[in-house]
Amino acid sequence: MYVSELGEQWHAARLKPALAHLDSATAGRSSYAVIGAMTAHLWRETERGSYVAADDRSEEIVRDTRNLGTLIGHTPDEIVFRESARAALRALLTNWRLPVTSTVWVAKNEFGPNLEEFERRGYVVRTMPDADYHGHVDTDALENMLQFEQPDFIHICHIGSMSGVVQPVTKIVELAHNAGVPVVVDMAQSVGHVPTVTGADVVYGTSRKWLTGPRGVGFVAVRRDSLRPVEIDGSDAFIAGRLGLGVAIRELLDIGQQRVFRELAKIGKATRERLHGIASWEVLEPIDEPSAIVTLAPPPGWQFEDVAAARDKLLDLGILVTAADVWRAPLSTETPVLRLSPHLDVQREDLDRLADAVRTMGY
């Protein structure tokens, strides 16, 4: 039995997996239609030449870009494509005319490689205060901070790579804009997963995770009336991948994005309820956190090698998850975790098998 009401429909649109795929936060499973759109275009490029084939699909590409804009709250002319979310961030920081020594405020769930990009450019990084043990930003404290100091920009991971916590991005954007501070949002783990129309000045993300589009397609969108404008040139994009992403977005819109968001939140809650209190593993998110990323802290004393071995054991049992090391969120944790990220087609028996396996790995 599927956890989600949409599970059977989602499953029918895809190849039956060879294992319990609980790893959408790494890469979601593309549908037959997504794969078909990509391969058909590759054949067209062979038959008609790459640029002619792209011109043949120009109207479709415009429509697909407009659809992406509806998900992220930007107009099509504000969106530029890159090969990944990290490449999109690099393009932004390379083209943004920021002061030589800039200050950026981040949440404690900030993605480690993003911090590396800031450090490489000499930015001063400060963390915003937490409202709770789980790491949600304290917006009251942030509002008070902004009265006395303003960074050059705020960068926020909507959902981090190490936790299913959903940051209050819309409120953060409101407070920042009241203080004249631009906001950049990393949507790599949130687009297609939770609502992502936030009013932020810049957003960027990727196709391959919750949207279940192809790998090799990222995007960045810069609001034209941003508080600190930046222009990013278009690139020689992976057109077949963009067409595949367009199909994935249309599939989401056809189902109804709000419906998908609700179902994924339901799946996250069901997964946490099933795993809560098993052996000496600890579910780190609130049970009702509105995301489908679930992280398990291991028994005391475990190192990353132990968590990786647990991941490998689960894979041997036909269950795909991620062993997430601390580099993913170095500001918030010193403990590696098992990260689970089921999509709409997860079945209750998958969660039961996972729970049984985790029970044998605790003490």
XYZ file of C-alpha atoms in Angstrom, residues 115-347:
233
model
C 30.365 28.112 2.696
C 33.446 27.152 0.678
C 32.294 29.444 -2.143
C 31.885 32.329 0.324
C 35.250 31.655 1.942
C 36.984 31.495 -1.430
C 35.789 35.042 -2.124
C 36.766 36.381 1.295
C 33.225 36.961 2.566
C 32.649 37.316 6.290
C 30.044 34.725 7.308
C 27.780 35.158 10.351
C 25.067 32.799 11.514
C 21.527 33.842 12.286
C 20.163 32.648 15.650
C 18.077 29.503 16.040
C 14.550 29.515 17.399
C 14.727 25.914 18.591
C 16.808 22.773 18.915
C 15.943 21.750 15.354
C 17.590 24.778 13.741
C 14.731 26.934 12.455
C 15.841 30.565 12.175
C 14.559 32.779 14.993
C 12.842 35.505 12.977
C 12.166 37.678 16.048
C 15.875 37.696 16.882
C 16.705 38.314 13.218
C 14.410 41.331 13.111
C 16.198 42.749 16.151
C 19.639 42.119 14.605
C 18.676 43.900 11.409
C 17.815 47.039 13.355
C 21.463 47.440 14.359
C 23.406 45.865 11.490
C 22.793 44.953 7.857
C 24.841 42.372 5.934
C 25.518 42.729 2.237
C 23.091 39.840 1.717
C 21.404 36.934 3.473
C 21.870 33.462 2.010
C 19.443 30.798 3.191
C 19.127 27.110 2.401
C 15.371 26.653 2.239
C 15.931 23.003 3.190
C 19.463 21.876 3.933
C 21.310 18.772 2.790
C 21.650 17.423 6.334
C 18.127 17.911 7.705
C 14.491 18.070 6.674
C 13.932 21.355 8.519
C 12.090 23.920 6.369
C 13.319 27.442 7.040
C 10.759 30.318 7.269
C 12.098 31.888 4.101
C 9.107 34.111 3.301
C 9.323 35.767 6.725
C 13.114 36.104 6.444
C 12.688 37.817 3.058
C 10.086 40.202 4.491
C 12.311 41.213 7.408
C 15.405 41.557 5.240
C 13.667 43.717 2.669
C 12.327 45.981 5.405
C 15.981 46.580 6.320
C 17.142 46.982 2.710
C 18.994 43.647 2.591
C 18.774 41.307 -0.430
C 18.117 37.593 0.064
C 19.483 34.659 -1.930
C 17.726 31.296 -1.506
C 19.250 27.886 -2.197
C 16.253 25.846 -3.409
C 18.165 22.705 -4.366
C 16.200 20.629 -1.833
C 12.960 22.603 -1.876
C 11.766 23.211 -5.442
C 9.140 20.589 -6.251
C 9.087 19.661 -2.560
C 7.620 22.619 -0.640
C 6.172 26.000 -1.696
C 8.957 28.114 -3.193
C 7.355 31.460 -4.084
C 9.069 33.551 -1.409
C 9.731 37.003 -2.855
C 13.498 36.474 -2.609
C 15.800 38.540 -4.809
C 17.712 35.533 -6.123
C 16.859 31.838 -6.081
C 18.693 28.863 -7.529
C 18.244 25.129 -7.638
C 18.433 21.932 -9.612
C 16.300 19.656 -11.736
C 17.418 16.268 -10.467
C 16.039 16.047 -6.935
C 12.374 16.559 -5.994
C 11.339 17.717 -9.460
C 12.616 14.320 -10.712
C 14.027 15.886 -13.834
C 17.391 14.944 -15.374
C 20.844 15.485 -13.957
C 22.926 18.250 -15.502
C 20.337 21.049 -15.340
C 20.450 23.802 -12.729
C 18.985 27.286 -12.726
C 19.380 30.712 -11.159
C 16.780 33.477 -11.211
C 17.606 37.106 -10.410
C 14.754 39.536 -9.817
C 15.020 42.517 -12.161
C 14.036 45.001 -9.449
C 16.449 43.443 -6.936
C 17.882 45.683 -4.266
C 21.352 45.042 -5.708
C 20.966 44.062 -9.391
C 23.150 41.469 -11.071
C 23.220 40.281 -14.657
C 24.130 36.684 -15.538
C 24.599 35.748 -19.167
C 22.889 32.690 -20.578
C 24.971 29.618 -21.332
C 25.129 26.936 -23.996
C 22.605 24.907 -22.073
C 21.854 21.195 -22.158
C 18.718 21.537 -24.276
C 17.643 17.890 -24.018
C 17.913 18.189 -20.249
C 15.907 21.411 -20.220
C 13.176 19.729 -22.232
C 13.188 16.840 -19.763
C 12.921 19.286 -16.884
C 10.031 20.967 -18.653
C 8.136 17.676 -18.814
C 8.829 17.021 -15.122
C 7.459 20.444 -14.192
C 4.346 19.936 -16.338
C 3.734 16.624 -14.596
C 3.923 18.404 -11.247
C 1.604 21.184 -12.373
C -0.872 18.713 -13.876
C -1.171 16.929 -10.528
C -1.288 20.244 -8.675
C 1.782 21.520 -6.908
C 0.038 22.235 -3.623
C -1.342 18.712 -3.617
C 2.153 17.303 -4.161
C 3.548 19.461 -1.348
C 0.844 18.230 1.040
C 1.429 14.598 0.093
C 5.191 14.866 0.564
C 4.673 16.427 3.981
C 2.359 13.530 4.836
C 5.020 11.051 3.717
C 7.647 12.763 5.856
C 5.384 12.583 8.901
C 4.531 8.917 8.279
C 8.231 8.071 7.922
C 9.155 9.840 11.168
C 6.300 8.198 13.039
C 7.402 4.784 11.792
C 11.038 5.304 12.805
C 10.599 7.302 16.013
C 11.979 5.516 19.068
C 13.538 2.573 17.201
C 16.613 1.200 18.959
C 19.063 3.997 19.773
C 18.575 5.937 16.540
C 17.019 9.399 16.883
C 14.724 11.149 14.411
C 16.097 14.689 14.278
C 13.175 16.642 12.763
C 9.877 17.448 14.453
C 7.404 14.710 13.555
C 5.191 17.141 11.635
C 7.946 19.086 9.824
C 6.411 19.742 6.363
C 9.077 17.985 4.309
C 9.853 14.440 3.199
C 13.513 14.505 4.251
C 14.019 12.495 7.431
C 17.357 12.216 9.217
C 18.383 9.651 11.799
C 21.193 10.311 14.251
C 23.105 7.095 14.972
C 23.819 5.497 18.352
C 26.275 7.431 20.545
C 29.892 7.110 19.535
C 29.275 6.199 15.904
C 31.563 7.789 13.314
C 30.855 8.384 9.646
C 32.419 5.030 8.765
C 29.819 3.311 10.958
C 26.950 5.231 9.368
C 28.329 4.462 5.897
C 28.464 0.776 6.820
C 24.815 0.981 7.919
C 23.960 2.586 4.571
C 25.754 -0.227 2.765
C 23.892 -2.842 4.794
C 20.585 -1.244 3.872
C 21.605 -1.244 0.205
C 22.359 -4.967 0.463
C 18.793 -5.340 1.747
C 17.435 -3.406 -1.239
C 16.929 -0.020 0.473
C 18.619 3.098 -0.950
C 19.414 5.948 1.476
C 22.281 8.418 2.001
C 25.006 8.404 4.643
C 25.420 12.153 5.223
C 28.683 13.343 6.740
C 29.132 16.556 8.723
C 30.668 18.501 5.788
C 27.131 18.981 4.513
C 26.230 21.263 7.440
C 29.423 22.072 9.376
C 27.845 24.959 11.298
C 25.139 22.833 12.885
C 26.382 19.340 13.590
C 29.304 17.141 14.506
C 27.342 13.937 13.973
C 26.844 12.054 10.679
C 23.313 10.877 9.916
C 21.332 8.509 7.756
C 19.220 10.620 5.411
C 15.973 9.224 4.025
C 14.047 11.041 1.310
C 11.096 9.042 -0.070
C 8.957 10.416 -2.886
C 5.258 9.950 -3.617
C 5.536 6.288 -4.609
C 6.993 5.056 -1.305
C 5.107 2.077 0.094
